[in-house]
Coordinates of C-alpha atoms in Angstrom, one line a residue:
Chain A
X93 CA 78.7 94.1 90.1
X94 CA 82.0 93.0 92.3
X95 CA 80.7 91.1 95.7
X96 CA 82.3 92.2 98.6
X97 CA 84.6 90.0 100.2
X98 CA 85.7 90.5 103.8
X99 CA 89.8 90.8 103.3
X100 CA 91.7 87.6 104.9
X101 CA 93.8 89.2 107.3
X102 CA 90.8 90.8 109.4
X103 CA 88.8 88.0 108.9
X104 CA 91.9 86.3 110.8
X105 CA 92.5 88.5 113.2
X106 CA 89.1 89.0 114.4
X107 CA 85.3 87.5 114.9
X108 CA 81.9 88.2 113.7
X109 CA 79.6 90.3 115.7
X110 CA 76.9 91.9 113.7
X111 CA 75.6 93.1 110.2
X112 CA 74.4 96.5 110.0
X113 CA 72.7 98.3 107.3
X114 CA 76.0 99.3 105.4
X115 CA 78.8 97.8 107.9
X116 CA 79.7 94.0 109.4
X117 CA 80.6 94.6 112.8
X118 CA 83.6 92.7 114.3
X119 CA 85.8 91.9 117.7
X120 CA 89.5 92.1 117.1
X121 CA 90.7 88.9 118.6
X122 CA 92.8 91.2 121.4
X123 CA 91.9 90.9 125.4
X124 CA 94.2 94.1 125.6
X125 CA 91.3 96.2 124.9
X126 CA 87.6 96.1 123.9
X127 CA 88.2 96.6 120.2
X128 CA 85.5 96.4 117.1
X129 CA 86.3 97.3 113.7
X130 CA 83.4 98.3 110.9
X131 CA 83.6 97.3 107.2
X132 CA 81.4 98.7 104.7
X133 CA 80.2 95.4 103.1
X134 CA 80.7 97.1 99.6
X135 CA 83.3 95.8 97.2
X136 CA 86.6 97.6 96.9
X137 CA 86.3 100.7 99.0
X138 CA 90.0 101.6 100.7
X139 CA 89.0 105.1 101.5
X140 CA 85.8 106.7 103.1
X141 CA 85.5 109.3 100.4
X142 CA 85.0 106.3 97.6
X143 CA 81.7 105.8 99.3
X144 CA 78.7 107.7 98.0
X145 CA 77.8 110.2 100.1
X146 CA 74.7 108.6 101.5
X147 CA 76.9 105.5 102.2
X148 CA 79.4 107.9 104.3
X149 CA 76.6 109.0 106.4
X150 CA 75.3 105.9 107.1
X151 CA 79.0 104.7 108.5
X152 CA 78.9 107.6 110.5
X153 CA 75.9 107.0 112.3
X154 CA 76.6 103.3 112.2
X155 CA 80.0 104.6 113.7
X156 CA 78.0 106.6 116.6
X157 CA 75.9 104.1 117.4
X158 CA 78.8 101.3 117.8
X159 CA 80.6 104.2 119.9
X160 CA 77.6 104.9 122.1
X161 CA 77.4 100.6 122.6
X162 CA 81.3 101.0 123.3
X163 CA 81.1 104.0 126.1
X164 CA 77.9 102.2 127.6
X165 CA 79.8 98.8 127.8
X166 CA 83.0 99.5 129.0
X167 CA 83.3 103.1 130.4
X168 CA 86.2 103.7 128.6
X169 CA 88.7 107.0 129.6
X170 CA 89.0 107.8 125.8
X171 CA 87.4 106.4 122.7
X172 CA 89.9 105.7 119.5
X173 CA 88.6 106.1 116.3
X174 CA 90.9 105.7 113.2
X175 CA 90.8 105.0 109.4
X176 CA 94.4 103.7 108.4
X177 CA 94.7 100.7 105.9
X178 CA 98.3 101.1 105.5
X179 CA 98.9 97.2 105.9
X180 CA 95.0 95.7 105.0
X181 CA 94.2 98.3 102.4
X182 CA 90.1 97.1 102.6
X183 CA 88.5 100.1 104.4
X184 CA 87.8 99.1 108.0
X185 CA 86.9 101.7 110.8
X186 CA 88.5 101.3 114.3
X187 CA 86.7 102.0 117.6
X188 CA 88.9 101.1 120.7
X189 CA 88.2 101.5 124.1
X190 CA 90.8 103.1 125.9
X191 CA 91.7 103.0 129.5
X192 CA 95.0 104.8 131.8
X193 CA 95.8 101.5 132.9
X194 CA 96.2 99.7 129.8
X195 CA 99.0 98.4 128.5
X196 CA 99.6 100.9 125.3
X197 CA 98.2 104.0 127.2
X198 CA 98.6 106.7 125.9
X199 CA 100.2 105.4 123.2
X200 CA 98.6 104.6 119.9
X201 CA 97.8 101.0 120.1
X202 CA 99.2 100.0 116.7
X203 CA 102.6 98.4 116.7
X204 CA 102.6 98.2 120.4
X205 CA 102.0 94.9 121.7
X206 CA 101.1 91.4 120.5
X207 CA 97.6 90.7 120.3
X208 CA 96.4 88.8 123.4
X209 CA 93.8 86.0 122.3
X210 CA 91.0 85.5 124.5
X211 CA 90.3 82.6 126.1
X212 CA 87.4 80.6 124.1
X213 CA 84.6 81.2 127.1
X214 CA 85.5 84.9 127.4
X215 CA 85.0 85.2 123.4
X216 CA 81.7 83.7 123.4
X217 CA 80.7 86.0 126.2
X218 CA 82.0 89.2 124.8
X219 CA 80.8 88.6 121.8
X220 CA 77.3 88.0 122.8
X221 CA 77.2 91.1 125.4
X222 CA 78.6 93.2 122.6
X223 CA 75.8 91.5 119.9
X224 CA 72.9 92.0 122.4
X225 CA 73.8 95.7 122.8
X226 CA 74.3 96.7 119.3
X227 CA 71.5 94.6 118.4
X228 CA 69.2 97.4 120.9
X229 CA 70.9 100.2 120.0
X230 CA 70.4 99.3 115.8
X231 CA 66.3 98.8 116.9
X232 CA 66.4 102.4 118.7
Chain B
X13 CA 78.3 129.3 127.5
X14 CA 81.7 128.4 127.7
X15 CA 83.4 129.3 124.5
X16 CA 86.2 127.0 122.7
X17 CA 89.5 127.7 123.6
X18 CA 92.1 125.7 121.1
X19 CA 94.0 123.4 123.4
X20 CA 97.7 125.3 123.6
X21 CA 99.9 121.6 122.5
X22 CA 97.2 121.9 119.6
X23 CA 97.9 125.7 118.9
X24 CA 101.9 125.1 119.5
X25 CA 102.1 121.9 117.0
X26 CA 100.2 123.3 114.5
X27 CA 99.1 127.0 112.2
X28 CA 96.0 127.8 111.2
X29 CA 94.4 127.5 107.9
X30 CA 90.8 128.3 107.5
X31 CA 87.7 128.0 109.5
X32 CA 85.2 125.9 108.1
X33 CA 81.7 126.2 109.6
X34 CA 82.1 124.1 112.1
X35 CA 86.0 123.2 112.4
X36 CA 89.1 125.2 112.4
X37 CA 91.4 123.9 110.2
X38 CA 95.4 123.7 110.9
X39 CA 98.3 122.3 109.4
X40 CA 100.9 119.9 111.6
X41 CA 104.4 121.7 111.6
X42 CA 106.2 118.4 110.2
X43 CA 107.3 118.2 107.1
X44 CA 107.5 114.5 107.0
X45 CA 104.0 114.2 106.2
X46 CA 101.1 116.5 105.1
X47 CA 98.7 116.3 108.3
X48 CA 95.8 118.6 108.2
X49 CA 93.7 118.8 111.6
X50 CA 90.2 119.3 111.9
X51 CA 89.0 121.3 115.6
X52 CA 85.4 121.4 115.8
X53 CA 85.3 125.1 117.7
X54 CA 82.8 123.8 120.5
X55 CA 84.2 123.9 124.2
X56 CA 84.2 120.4 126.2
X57 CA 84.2 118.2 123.5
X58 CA 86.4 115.3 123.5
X59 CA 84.1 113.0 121.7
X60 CA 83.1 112.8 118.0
X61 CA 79.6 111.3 119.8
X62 CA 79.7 114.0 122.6
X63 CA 78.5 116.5 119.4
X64 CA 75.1 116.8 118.6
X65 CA 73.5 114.8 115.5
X66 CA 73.7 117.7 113.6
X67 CA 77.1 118.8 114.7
X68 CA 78.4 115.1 113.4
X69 CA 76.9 115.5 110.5
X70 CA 78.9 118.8 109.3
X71 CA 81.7 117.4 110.9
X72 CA 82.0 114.4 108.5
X73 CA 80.9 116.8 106.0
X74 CA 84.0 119.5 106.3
X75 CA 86.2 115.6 106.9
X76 CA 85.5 114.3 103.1
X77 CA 86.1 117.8 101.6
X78 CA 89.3 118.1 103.7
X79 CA 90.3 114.7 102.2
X80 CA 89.0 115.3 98.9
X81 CA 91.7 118.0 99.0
X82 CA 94.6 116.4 100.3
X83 CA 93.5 113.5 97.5
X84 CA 93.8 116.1 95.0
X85 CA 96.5 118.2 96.0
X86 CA 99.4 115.0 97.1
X87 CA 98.2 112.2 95.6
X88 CA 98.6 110.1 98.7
X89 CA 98.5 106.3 98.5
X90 CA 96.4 105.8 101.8
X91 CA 94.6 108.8 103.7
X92 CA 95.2 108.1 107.6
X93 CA 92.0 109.2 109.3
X94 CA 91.9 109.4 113.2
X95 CA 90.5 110.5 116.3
X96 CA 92.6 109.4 119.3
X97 CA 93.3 112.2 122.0
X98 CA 94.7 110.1 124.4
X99 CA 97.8 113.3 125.0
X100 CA 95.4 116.0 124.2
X101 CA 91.6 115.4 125.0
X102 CA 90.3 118.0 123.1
X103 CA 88.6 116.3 119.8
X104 CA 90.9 116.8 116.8
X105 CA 90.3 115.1 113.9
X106 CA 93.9 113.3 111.8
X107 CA 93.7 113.7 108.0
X108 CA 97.2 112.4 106.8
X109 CA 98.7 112.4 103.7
X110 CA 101.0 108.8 104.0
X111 CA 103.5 107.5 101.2
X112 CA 105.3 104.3 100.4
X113 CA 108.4 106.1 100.9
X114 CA 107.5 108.5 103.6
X115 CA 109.4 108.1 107.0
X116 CA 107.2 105.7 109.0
X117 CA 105.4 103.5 106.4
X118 CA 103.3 101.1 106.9
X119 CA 103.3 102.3 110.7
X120 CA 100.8 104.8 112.2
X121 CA 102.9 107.9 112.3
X122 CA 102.1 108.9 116.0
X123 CA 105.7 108.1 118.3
X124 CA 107.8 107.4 115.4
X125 CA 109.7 109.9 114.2
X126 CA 110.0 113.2 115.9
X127 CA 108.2 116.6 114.1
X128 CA 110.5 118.1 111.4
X129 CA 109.2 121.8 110.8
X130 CA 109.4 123.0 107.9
X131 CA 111.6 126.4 107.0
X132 CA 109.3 129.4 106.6
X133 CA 109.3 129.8 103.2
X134 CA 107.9 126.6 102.3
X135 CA 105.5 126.8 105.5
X136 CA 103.7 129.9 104.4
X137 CA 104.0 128.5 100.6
X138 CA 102.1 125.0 101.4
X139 CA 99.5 126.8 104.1
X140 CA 98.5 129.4 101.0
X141 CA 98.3 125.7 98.6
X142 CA 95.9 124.3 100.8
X143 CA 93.6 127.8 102.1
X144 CA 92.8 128.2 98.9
X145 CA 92.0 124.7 97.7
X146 CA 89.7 124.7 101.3
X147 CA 88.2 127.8 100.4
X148 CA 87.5 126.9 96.6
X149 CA 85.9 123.6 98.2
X150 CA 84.0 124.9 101.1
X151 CA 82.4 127.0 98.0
X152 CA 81.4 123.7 95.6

């Protein structure tokens, strides 16, 4: 059996939150919005219909519940949810929160603006707000 | 009860192909991708987590099949999955069919390259393609 291996370029671009059942939960590394991505820790899966079916459903509700964590948080004026993998073909499942006064809105985010690191203190806090949350919500 | 109304960009930008339990499904007028849309037909919905458990459920159901077609029918190299609704509210779910040589790879396709629709013949010929591979699935 192949291990799953988290692909380089997300694990550089953003920071460990959570495991859940199926998924690792992580912060993209962007103050320009509150933004987690989901990877099914199962080895080479680039499309949600090469997981079983059972898997699929389990994303989907790990999905709901990281969007419910997400709306709760942040109050967002639109959730974004998106499956691409065109660059970083490793299946990974976006969930952005989107706001009318941020800087890509209404625009897609993709290809918009540079990522805006956070500052080292604000990491650690988001990171723990969002871990707390998800952690309560996973328990529910 | 309010009933669904499909929003009228939605209706204008795209034609109808089948209706699925749950979803109507619609092809994007633009040739420079196939881009299938999934409209669950329940009024005020904006949010894949606004459905009900059991709604999500048949949603990500009548998703994988709709992919599972597009897989079989174009053979793309990535599926584009998405849920954004920042222009138009109303949840629509993105099933795109995206190529190494198509216009906007590796980009997201949304503000890249304007809709090129295609004549009728070929229209009507690709909605008939993909009806009756939807209606040979929704049947397995």
């Amino acid at each position: 059996m192949v291990e799953f291996v988290l692909d380089p370029q997300l694990e550089k671009d953003s920071m460990w939150i959570t495991d859940l059942p199926l998924c690792t939960v992580r912060l993209i590394n962007d103050m320009n919005y509150p933004w987690l991505i989901l990877v099914p820790k199962v080895a080479n899966i680039c499309e949600v219909i090469e997981l079983s079916s059972q898997e699929q459903q389990v994303l989907w509700s790990e999905s709901a519940m990281v969007s419910q964590v997400i709306t709760h948080l942040f109050t967002p004026d639109k959730l974004n949810l998106a499956a691409l993998g065109n660059m970083v073909p490793q299946l990974h499942l976006h969930h952005i929160a989107r706001f009318k006064d941020d800087v890509s809105w209404p625009k897609p985010i993709w290809g918009q603006f540079p990522a805006k690191p956070y500052v080292q203190s604000e990491l650690n806090k988001r990171i723990v707000l969002i871990q707390e949350a998800l952690n309560k919500g996973a328990k529910q």
